[in-house]
Short mmCIF file of C-alpha atoms and ligand atoms in Angstrom, two decimals:
data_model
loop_
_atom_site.label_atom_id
_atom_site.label_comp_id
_atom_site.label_asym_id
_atom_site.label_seq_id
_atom_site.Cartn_x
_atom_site.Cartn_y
_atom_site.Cartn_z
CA UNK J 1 -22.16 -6.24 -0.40
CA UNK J 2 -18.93 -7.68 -0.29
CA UNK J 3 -18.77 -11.49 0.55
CA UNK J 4 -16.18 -11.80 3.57
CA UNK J 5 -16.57 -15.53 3.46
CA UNK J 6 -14.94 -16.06 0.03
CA UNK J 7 -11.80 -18.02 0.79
CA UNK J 8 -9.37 -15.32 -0.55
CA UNK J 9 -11.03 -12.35 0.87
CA UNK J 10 -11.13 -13.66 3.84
CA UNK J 11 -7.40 -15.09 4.46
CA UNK J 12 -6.87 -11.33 2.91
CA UNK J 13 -8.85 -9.77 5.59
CA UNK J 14 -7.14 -11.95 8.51
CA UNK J 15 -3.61 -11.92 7.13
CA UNK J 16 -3.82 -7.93 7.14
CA UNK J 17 -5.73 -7.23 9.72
CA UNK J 18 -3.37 -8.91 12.07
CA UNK J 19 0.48 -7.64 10.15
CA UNK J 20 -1.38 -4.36 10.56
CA UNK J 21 -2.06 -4.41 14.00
CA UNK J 22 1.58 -5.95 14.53
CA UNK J 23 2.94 -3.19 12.38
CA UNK J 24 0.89 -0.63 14.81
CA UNK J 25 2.25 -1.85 17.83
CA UNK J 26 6.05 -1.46 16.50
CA UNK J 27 5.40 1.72 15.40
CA UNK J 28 4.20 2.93 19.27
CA UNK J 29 6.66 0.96 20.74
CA UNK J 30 9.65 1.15 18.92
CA UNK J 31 9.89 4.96 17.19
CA UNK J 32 10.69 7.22 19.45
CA UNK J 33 11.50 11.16 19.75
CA UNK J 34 15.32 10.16 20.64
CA UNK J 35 15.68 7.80 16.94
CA UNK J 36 18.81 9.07 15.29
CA UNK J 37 17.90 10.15 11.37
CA UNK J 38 19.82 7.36 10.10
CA UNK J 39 18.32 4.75 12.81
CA UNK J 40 15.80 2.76 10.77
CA UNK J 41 15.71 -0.40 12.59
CA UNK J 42 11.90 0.14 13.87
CA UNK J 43 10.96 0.21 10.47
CA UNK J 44 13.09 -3.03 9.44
CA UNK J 45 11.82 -4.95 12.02
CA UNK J 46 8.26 -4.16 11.40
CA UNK J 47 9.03 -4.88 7.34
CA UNK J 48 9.99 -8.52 8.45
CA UNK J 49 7.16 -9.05 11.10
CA UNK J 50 4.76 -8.09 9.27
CA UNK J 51 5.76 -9.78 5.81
CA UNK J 52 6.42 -12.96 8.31
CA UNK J 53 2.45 -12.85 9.79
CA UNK J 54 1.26 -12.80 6.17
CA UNK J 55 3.48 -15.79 4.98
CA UNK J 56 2.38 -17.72 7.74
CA UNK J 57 -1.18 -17.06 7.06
CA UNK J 58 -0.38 -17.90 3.11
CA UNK J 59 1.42 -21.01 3.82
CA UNK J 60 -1.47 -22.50 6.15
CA UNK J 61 -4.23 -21.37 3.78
CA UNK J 62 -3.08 -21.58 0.10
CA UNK J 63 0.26 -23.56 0.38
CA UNK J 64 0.96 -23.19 -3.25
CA UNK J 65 0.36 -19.89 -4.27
CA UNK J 66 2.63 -17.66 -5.45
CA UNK J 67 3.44 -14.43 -2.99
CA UNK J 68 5.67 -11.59 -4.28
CA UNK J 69 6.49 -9.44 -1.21
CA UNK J 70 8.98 -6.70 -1.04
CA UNK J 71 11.79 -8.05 1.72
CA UNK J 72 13.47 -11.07 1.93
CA UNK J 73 15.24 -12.97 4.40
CA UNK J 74 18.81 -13.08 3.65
CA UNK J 75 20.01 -10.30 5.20
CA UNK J 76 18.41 -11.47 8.66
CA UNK J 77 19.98 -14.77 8.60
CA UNK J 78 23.47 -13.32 9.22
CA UNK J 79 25.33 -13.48 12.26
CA UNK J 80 25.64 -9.63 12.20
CA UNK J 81 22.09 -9.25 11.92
CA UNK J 82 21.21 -11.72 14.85
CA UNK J 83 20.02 -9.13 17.20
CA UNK J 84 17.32 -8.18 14.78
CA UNK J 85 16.19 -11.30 13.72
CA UNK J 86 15.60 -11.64 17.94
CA UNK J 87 13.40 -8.75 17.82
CA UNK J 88 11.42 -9.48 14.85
CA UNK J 89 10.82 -13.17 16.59
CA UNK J 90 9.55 -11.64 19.40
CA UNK J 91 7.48 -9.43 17.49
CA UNK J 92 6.03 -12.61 15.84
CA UNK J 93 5.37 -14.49 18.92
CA UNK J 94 2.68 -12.42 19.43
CA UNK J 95 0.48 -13.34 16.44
CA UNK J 96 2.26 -16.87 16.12
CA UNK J 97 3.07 -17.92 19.36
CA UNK J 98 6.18 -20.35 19.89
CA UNK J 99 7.46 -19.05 16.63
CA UNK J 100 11.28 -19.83 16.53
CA UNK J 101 14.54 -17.55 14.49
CA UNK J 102 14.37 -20.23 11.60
CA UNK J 103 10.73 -20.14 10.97
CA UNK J 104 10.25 -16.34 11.08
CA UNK J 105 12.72 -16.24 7.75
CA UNK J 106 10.95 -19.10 6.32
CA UNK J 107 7.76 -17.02 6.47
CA UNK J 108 9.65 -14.04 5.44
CA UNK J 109 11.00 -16.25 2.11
CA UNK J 110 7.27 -17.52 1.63
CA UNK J 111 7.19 -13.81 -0.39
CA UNK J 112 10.23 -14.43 -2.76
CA UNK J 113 8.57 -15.78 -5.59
CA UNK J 114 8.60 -13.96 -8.81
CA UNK J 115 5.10 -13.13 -10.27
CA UNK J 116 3.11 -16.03 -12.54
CA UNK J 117 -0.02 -15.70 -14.10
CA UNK J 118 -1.96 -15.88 -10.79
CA UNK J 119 -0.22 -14.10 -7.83
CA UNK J 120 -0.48 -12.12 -4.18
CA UNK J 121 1.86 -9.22 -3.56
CA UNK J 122 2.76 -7.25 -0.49
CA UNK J 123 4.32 -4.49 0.84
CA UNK J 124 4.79 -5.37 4.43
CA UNK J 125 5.15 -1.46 5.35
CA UNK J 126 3.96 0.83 2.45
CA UNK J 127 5.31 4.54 3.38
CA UNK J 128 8.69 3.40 5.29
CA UNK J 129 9.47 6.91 5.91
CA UNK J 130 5.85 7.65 7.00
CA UNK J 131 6.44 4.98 9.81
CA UNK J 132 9.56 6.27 10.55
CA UNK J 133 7.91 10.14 11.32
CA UNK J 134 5.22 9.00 12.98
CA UNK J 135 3.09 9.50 10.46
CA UNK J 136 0.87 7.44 7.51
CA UNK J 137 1.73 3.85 6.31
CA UNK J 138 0.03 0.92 5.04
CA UNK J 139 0.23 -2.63 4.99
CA UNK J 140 -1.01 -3.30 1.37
CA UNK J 141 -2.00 -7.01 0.07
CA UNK J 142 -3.17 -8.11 -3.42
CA UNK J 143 -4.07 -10.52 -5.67
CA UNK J 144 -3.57 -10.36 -9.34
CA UNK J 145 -4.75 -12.31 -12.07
CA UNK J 146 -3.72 -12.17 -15.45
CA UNK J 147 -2.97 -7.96 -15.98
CA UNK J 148 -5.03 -6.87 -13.59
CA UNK J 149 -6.03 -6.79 -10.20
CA UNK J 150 -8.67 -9.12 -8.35
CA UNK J 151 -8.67 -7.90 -4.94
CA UNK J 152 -7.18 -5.36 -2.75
CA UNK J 153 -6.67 -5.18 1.22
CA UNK J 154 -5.30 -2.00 2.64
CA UNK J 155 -4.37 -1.85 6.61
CA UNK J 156 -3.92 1.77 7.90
CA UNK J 157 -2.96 2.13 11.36
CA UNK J 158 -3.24 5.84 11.35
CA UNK J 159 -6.55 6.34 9.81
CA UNK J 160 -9.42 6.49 11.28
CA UNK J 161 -12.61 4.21 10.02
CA UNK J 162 -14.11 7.75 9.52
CA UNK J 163 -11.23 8.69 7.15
CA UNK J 164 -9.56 11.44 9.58
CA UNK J 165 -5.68 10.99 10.75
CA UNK J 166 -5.22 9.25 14.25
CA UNK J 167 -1.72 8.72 14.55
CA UNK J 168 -1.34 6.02 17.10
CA UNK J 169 -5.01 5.38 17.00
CA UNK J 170 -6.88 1.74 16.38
CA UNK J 171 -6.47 2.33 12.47
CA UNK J 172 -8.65 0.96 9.98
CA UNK J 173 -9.07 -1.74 7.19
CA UNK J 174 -10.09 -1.21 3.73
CA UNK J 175 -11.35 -4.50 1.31
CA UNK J 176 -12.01 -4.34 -2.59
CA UNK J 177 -12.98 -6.79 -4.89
CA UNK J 178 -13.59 -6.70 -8.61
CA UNK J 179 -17.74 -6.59 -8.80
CA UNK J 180 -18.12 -6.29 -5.65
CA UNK J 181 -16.86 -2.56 -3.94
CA UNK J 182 -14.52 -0.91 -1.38
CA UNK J 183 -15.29 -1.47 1.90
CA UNK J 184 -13.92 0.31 5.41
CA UNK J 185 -13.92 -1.32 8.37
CA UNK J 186 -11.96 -0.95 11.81
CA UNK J 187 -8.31 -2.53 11.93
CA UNK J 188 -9.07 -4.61 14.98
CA UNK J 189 -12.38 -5.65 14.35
CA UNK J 190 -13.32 -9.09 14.44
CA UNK J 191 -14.30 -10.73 11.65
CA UNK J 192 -17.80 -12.11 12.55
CA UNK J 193 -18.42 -7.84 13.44
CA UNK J 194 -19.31 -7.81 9.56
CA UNK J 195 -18.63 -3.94 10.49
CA UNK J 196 -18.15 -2.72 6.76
CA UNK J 197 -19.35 0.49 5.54
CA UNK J 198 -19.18 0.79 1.60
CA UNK J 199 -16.32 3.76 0.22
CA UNK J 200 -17.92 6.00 -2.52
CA UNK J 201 -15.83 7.83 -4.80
CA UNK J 202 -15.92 12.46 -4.80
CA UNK J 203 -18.90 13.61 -7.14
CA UNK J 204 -16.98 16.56 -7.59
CA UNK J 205 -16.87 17.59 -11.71
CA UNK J 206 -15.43 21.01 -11.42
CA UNK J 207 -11.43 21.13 -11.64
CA UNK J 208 -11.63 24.37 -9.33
CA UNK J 209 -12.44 21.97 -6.85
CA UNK J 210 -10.26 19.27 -7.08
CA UNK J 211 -8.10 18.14 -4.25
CA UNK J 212 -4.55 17.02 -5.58
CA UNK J 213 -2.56 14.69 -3.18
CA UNK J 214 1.05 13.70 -3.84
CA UNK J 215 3.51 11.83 -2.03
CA UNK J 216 5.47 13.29 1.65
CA UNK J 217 8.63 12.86 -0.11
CA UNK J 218 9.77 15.44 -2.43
CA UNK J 219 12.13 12.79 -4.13
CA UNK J 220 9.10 10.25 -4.87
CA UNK J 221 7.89 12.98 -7.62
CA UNK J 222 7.76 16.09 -9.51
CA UNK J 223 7.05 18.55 -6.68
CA UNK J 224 7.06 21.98 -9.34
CA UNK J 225 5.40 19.76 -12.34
CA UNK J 226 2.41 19.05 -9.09
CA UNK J 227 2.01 22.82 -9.08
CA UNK J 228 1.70 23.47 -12.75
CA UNK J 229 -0.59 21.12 -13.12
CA UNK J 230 -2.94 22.50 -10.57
CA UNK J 231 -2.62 25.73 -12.13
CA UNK J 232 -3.52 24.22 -15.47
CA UNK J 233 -6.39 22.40 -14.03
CA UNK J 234 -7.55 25.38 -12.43
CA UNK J 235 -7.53 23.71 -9.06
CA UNK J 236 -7.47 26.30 -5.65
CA UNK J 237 -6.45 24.11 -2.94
CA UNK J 238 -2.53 23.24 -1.96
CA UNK J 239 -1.38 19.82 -2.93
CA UNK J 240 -2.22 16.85 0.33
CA UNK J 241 1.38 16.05 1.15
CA UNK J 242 1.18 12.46 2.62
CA UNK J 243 2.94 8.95 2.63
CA UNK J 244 1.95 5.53 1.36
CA UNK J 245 -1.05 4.04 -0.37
CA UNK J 246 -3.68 5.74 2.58
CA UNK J 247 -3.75 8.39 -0.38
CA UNK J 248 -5.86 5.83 -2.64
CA UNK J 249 -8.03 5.35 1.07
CA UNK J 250 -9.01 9.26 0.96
CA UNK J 251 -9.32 9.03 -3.12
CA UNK J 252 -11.60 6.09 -2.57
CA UNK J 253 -13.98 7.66 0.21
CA UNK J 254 -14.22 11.09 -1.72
CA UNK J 255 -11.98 12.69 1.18
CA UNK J 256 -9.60 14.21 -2.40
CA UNK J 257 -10.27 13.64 -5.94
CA UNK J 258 -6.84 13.40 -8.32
CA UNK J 259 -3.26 11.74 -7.07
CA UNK J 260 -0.80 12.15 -8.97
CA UNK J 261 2.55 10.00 -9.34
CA UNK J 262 4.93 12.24 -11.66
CA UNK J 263 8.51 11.17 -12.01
CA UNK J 264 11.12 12.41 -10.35
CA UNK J 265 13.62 14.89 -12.50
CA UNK J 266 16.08 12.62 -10.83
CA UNK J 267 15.06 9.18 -11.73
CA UNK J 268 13.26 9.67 -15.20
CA UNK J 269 13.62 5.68 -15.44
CA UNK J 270 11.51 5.14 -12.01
CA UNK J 271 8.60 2.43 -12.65
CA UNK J 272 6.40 1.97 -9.63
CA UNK J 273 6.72 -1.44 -7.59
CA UNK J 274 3.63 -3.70 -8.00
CA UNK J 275 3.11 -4.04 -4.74
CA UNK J 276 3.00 0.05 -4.06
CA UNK J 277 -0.49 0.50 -6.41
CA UNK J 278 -1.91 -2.86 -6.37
CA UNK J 279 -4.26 -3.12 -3.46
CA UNK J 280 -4.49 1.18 -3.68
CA UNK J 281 -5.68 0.72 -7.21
CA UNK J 282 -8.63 -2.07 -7.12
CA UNK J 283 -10.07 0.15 -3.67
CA UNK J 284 -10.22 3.06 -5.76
CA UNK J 285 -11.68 1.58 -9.00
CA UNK J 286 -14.35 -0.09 -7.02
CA UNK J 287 -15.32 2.97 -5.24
CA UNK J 288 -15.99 4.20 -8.55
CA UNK J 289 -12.57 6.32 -9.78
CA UNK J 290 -10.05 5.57 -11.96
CA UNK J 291 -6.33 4.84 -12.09
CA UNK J 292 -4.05 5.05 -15.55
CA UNK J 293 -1.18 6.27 -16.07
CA UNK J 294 0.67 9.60 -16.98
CA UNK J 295 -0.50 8.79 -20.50
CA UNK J 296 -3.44 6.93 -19.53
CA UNK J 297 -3.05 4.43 -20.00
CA UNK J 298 -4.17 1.29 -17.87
CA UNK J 299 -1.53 -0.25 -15.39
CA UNK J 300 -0.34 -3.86 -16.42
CA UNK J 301 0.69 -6.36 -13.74
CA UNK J 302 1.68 -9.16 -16.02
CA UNK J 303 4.98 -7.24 -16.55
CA UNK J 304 7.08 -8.47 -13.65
CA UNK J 305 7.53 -6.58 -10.09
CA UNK J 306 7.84 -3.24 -11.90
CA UNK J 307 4.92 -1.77 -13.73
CA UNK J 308 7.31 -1.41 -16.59
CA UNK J 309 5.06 -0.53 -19.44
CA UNK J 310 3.69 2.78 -17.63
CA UNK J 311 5.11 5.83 -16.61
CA UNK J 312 4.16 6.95 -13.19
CA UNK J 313 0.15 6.94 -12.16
CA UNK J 314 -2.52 9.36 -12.62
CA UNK J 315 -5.68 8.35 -10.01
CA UNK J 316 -8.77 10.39 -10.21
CA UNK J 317 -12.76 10.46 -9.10
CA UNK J 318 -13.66 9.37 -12.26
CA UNK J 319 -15.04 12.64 -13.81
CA UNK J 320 -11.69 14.54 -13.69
CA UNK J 321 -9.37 12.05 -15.18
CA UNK J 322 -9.94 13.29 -18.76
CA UNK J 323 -9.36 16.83 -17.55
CA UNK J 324 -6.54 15.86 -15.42
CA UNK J 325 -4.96 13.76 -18.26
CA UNK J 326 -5.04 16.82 -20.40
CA UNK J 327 -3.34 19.30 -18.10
CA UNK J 328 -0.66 16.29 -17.54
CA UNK J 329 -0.18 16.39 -21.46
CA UNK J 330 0.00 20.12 -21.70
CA UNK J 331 3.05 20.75 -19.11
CA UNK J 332 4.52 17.44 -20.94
CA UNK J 333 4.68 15.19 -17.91
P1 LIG A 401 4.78 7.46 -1.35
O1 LIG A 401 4.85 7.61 0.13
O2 LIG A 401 3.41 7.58 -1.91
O3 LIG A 401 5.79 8.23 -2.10
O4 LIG A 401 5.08 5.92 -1.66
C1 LIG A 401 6.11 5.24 -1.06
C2 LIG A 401 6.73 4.35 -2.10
O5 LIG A 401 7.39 5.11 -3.10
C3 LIG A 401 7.82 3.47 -1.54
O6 LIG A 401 7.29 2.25 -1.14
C4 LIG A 401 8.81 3.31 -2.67
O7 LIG A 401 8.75 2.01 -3.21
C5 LIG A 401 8.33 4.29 -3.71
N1 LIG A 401 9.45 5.06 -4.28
C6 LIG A 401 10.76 5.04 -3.94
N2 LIG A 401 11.49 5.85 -4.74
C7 LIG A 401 10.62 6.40 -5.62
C8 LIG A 401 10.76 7.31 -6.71
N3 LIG A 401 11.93 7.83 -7.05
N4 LIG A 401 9.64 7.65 -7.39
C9 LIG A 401 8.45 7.14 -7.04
N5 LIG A 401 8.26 6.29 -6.02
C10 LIG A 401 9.32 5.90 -5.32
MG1 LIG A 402 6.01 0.68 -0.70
#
């Protein structure tokens, strides 16, 4: 069982639970059928909120630690940008009521620390263009120690507790720590519900079956390297097309069993953001699968706010990684 009392867990849990559910209500209320391509100001504002809620929550509960999150505040503090700043307060006022302009991009800057040897990192909205379709995103929170990671919480609006895609539904929250599991729960649970069901990793052993997942965007990898490596693997299914970390949610419950991140032809010198694997990775490794990369080797967090050591990820159930890893090495990826 996972202990939801431990002090970190549960500020985790909490500071999540309750960007997420922020996030959620952006999402419904703010992207609409009549958004212009270009118009991503729903998916700014719910960036700031949400990183705002889980500075707040940091600065109240662990006052010194160090939080790397992806947005900062700069940009919002301009008179140009006034308007926005309005409507992220608002936002705000919901979790932190009486919240004014100034303290919103205080709680924003609470995440502009660079990583130490002890840190949290977040990506406020995981899958910006997933939010921005109507489709999957994540609100992803972590805490590193040293090179690797500690604990992992994951808020999906658009999953289901049961794993199944409920776009505009009441979402679901997923909880790992090392020794002690993945756990699912719903997003707007309480607490005190203690309503955690334990993830388990696919059993599946034979490549045939594997499920491959990759990223929505076509520009995040290697869309004909995907395909060659599911014909070397021998694997029969199409490639799961989806946005943000809610791919390491279906690894981790057995719902697929290999994702791969392969770099795009056009940016050979990508390395992936710590805060885009961080949570993804400890809720998959504690459901019992495991994450390298292309080479396989293991990803190291110690290296700044890129994972600059590895090339792209390979995640897997576990029993396919070796085969996986081989078919990656045989179309030289
Ligand atoms: P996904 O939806 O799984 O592709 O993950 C979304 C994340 O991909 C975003 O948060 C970006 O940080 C990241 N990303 C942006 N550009 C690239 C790229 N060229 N290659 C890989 N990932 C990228
Ligand atoms: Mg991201």
């Amino acid at each position: 069982m996972i202990n939801i009392n431990d002090p970190k867990t549960k500020f985790a849990i909490n500071a999540v639970r309750q960007a997420t559910a922020l996030a959620g209500d952006i999402q419904v209320e703010m992207v609409s059928k009549a958004l212009t391509k270009d118009d991503r100001s729903p998916v700014t504002v719910a960036d700031f909120a949400a990183q705002a809620v889980v500075g707040f929550f940091l600065e109240n509960q662990f006052p010194g630690a160090i939080l790397v999150g992806e947005e900062q505040a700069d940009v919002l503090r301009s008179p140009t940008e006034r308007g926005t700043l309005d409507k992220v307060t608002a936002f705000v006022n919901r979790v932190i009521p009486g919240v004014t302009p100034d303290q919103v991009c205080e709680y924003i800057d609470r995440g502009i620390d660079d990583p130490g040897e002890m840190y949290w990192t977040l990506d406020p909205i995981d899958g910006t263009k997933g939010f921005l379709r109507g489709a999957q995103y994540a609100c992803a929170l972590a805490y590193v120690e040293g090179s690797s990671v500690q604990l992992g919480v994951l808020g999906c609006p658009n999953l289901s507790p049961t794993l199944k895609e409920d776009i505009g539904g009441s979402g679901s929250l997923l909880v790992a720590k090392k020794g002690e599991g993945s756990w699912i729960s719903g997003l707007r649970e309480k607490q005190e519900d203690k309503g955690f069901s334990k993830l388990q990793i696919s059993t599946q052993s034979d490549p045939a079956g594997a499920r491959l997942m990759r990223s929505f965007e076509s520009g995040h990898t290697n869309v004909s390297q995907v395909e060659l490596f599911q014909e070397k693997l021998g694997g029969k299914a199409d490639p799961v097309r989806m946005d943000s970390q809610v791919k390491y949610a279906l690894l981790a419950a057995g719902e697929g069993e290999i994702y791969l991140r392969l770099l795009s032809p056009e940016r050979m010198d990508y390395r992936e953001k710590i805060w885009d694997q961080a949570a993804g990775l400890i809720i998959v490794e504690e459901a019992g699968g495991k994450v390298t990369d292309l080479d396989g080797k293991p990803l190291d967090f110690s290296q700044g706010r890129t994972l600059k050591k590895n090339r792209g990820v390979c995640a897997s159930n576990g029993t396919l990684h070796d085969p996986a890893l081989k078919a990656l090495k045989s179309i030289n990826a």
